[in-house]
Short mmCIF file of C-alpha atoms in Angstrom, two decimals:
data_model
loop_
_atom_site.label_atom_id
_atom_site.label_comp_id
_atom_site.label_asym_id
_atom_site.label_seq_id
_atom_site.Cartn_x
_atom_site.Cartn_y
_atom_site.Cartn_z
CA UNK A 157 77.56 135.09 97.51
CA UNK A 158 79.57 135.06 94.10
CA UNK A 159 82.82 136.70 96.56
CA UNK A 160 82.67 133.02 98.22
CA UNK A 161 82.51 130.98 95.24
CA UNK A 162 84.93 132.57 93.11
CA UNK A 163 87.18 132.36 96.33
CA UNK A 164 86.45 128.54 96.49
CA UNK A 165 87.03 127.96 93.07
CA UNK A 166 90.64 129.70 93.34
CA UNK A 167 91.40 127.83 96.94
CA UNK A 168 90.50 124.88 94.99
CA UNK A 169 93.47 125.41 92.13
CA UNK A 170 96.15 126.42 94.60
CA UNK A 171 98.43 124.57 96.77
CA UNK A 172 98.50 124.25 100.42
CA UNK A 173 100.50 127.38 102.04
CA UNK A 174 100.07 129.68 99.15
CA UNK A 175 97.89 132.74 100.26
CA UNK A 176 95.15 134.34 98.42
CA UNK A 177 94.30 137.90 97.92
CA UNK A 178 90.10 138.61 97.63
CA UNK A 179 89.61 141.85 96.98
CA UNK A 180 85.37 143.34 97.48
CA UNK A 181 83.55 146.68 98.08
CA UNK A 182 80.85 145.15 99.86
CA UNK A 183 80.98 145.47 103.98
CA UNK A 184 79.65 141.65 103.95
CA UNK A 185 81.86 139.82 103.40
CA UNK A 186 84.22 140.82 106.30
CA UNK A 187 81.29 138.55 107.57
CA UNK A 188 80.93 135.94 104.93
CA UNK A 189 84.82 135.14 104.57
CA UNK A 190 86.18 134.18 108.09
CA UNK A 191 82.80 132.35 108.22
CA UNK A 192 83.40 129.90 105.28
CA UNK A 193 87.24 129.81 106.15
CA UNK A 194 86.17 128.37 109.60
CA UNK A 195 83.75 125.97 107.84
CA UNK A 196 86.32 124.88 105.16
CA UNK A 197 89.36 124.78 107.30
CA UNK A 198 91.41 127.62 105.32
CA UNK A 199 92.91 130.25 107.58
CA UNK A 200 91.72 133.79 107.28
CA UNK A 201 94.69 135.98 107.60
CA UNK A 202 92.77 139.06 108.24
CA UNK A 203 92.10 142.69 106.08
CA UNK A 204 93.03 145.88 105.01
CA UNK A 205 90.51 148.46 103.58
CA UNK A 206 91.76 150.50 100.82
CA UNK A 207 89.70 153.60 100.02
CA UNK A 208 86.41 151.80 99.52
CA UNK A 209 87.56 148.08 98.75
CA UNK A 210 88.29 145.70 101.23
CA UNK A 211 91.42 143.49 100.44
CA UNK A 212 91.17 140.33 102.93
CA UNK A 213 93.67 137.51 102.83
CA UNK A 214 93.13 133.69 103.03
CA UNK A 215 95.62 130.81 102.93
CA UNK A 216 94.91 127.44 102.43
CA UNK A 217 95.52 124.95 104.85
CA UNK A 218 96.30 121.10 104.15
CA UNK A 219 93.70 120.14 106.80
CA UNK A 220 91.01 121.93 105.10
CA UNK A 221 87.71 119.82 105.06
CA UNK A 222 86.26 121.31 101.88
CA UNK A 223 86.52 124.26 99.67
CA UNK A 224 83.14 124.20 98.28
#
């Protein structure tokens, strides 16, 4: 899902602590997110909604095993 990937590719720039904003109007990926953050090692922070957008939160862990 291009949410996923464009998230990787920005986890990938950033430095370890720093906390990323993903913003979506699709209902999957309050799915798809905490799933790759569990497979990746980054810590999923949690949501809010905003009208119809979703606004969930990620920050990126040292200990991550990948960020593909």
């Amino acid at each position: 899902p291009v949410p996923i990937i464009k998230t990787a590719e920005r986890i990938r720039k950033m430095e370890a602590g720093r906390t990323l904003a993903v913003l979506s109007d699709d209902r999957v990926i309050l799915i798809d997110l905490p799933a790759w953050c569990r497979s990746t090692g980054h810590e999923y922070l949690g949501y809010r909604q905003e009208n119809a957008e979703y606004r969930l939160f990620v920050r990126k862990t040292r200990a991550s095993a990948r960020t593909r």
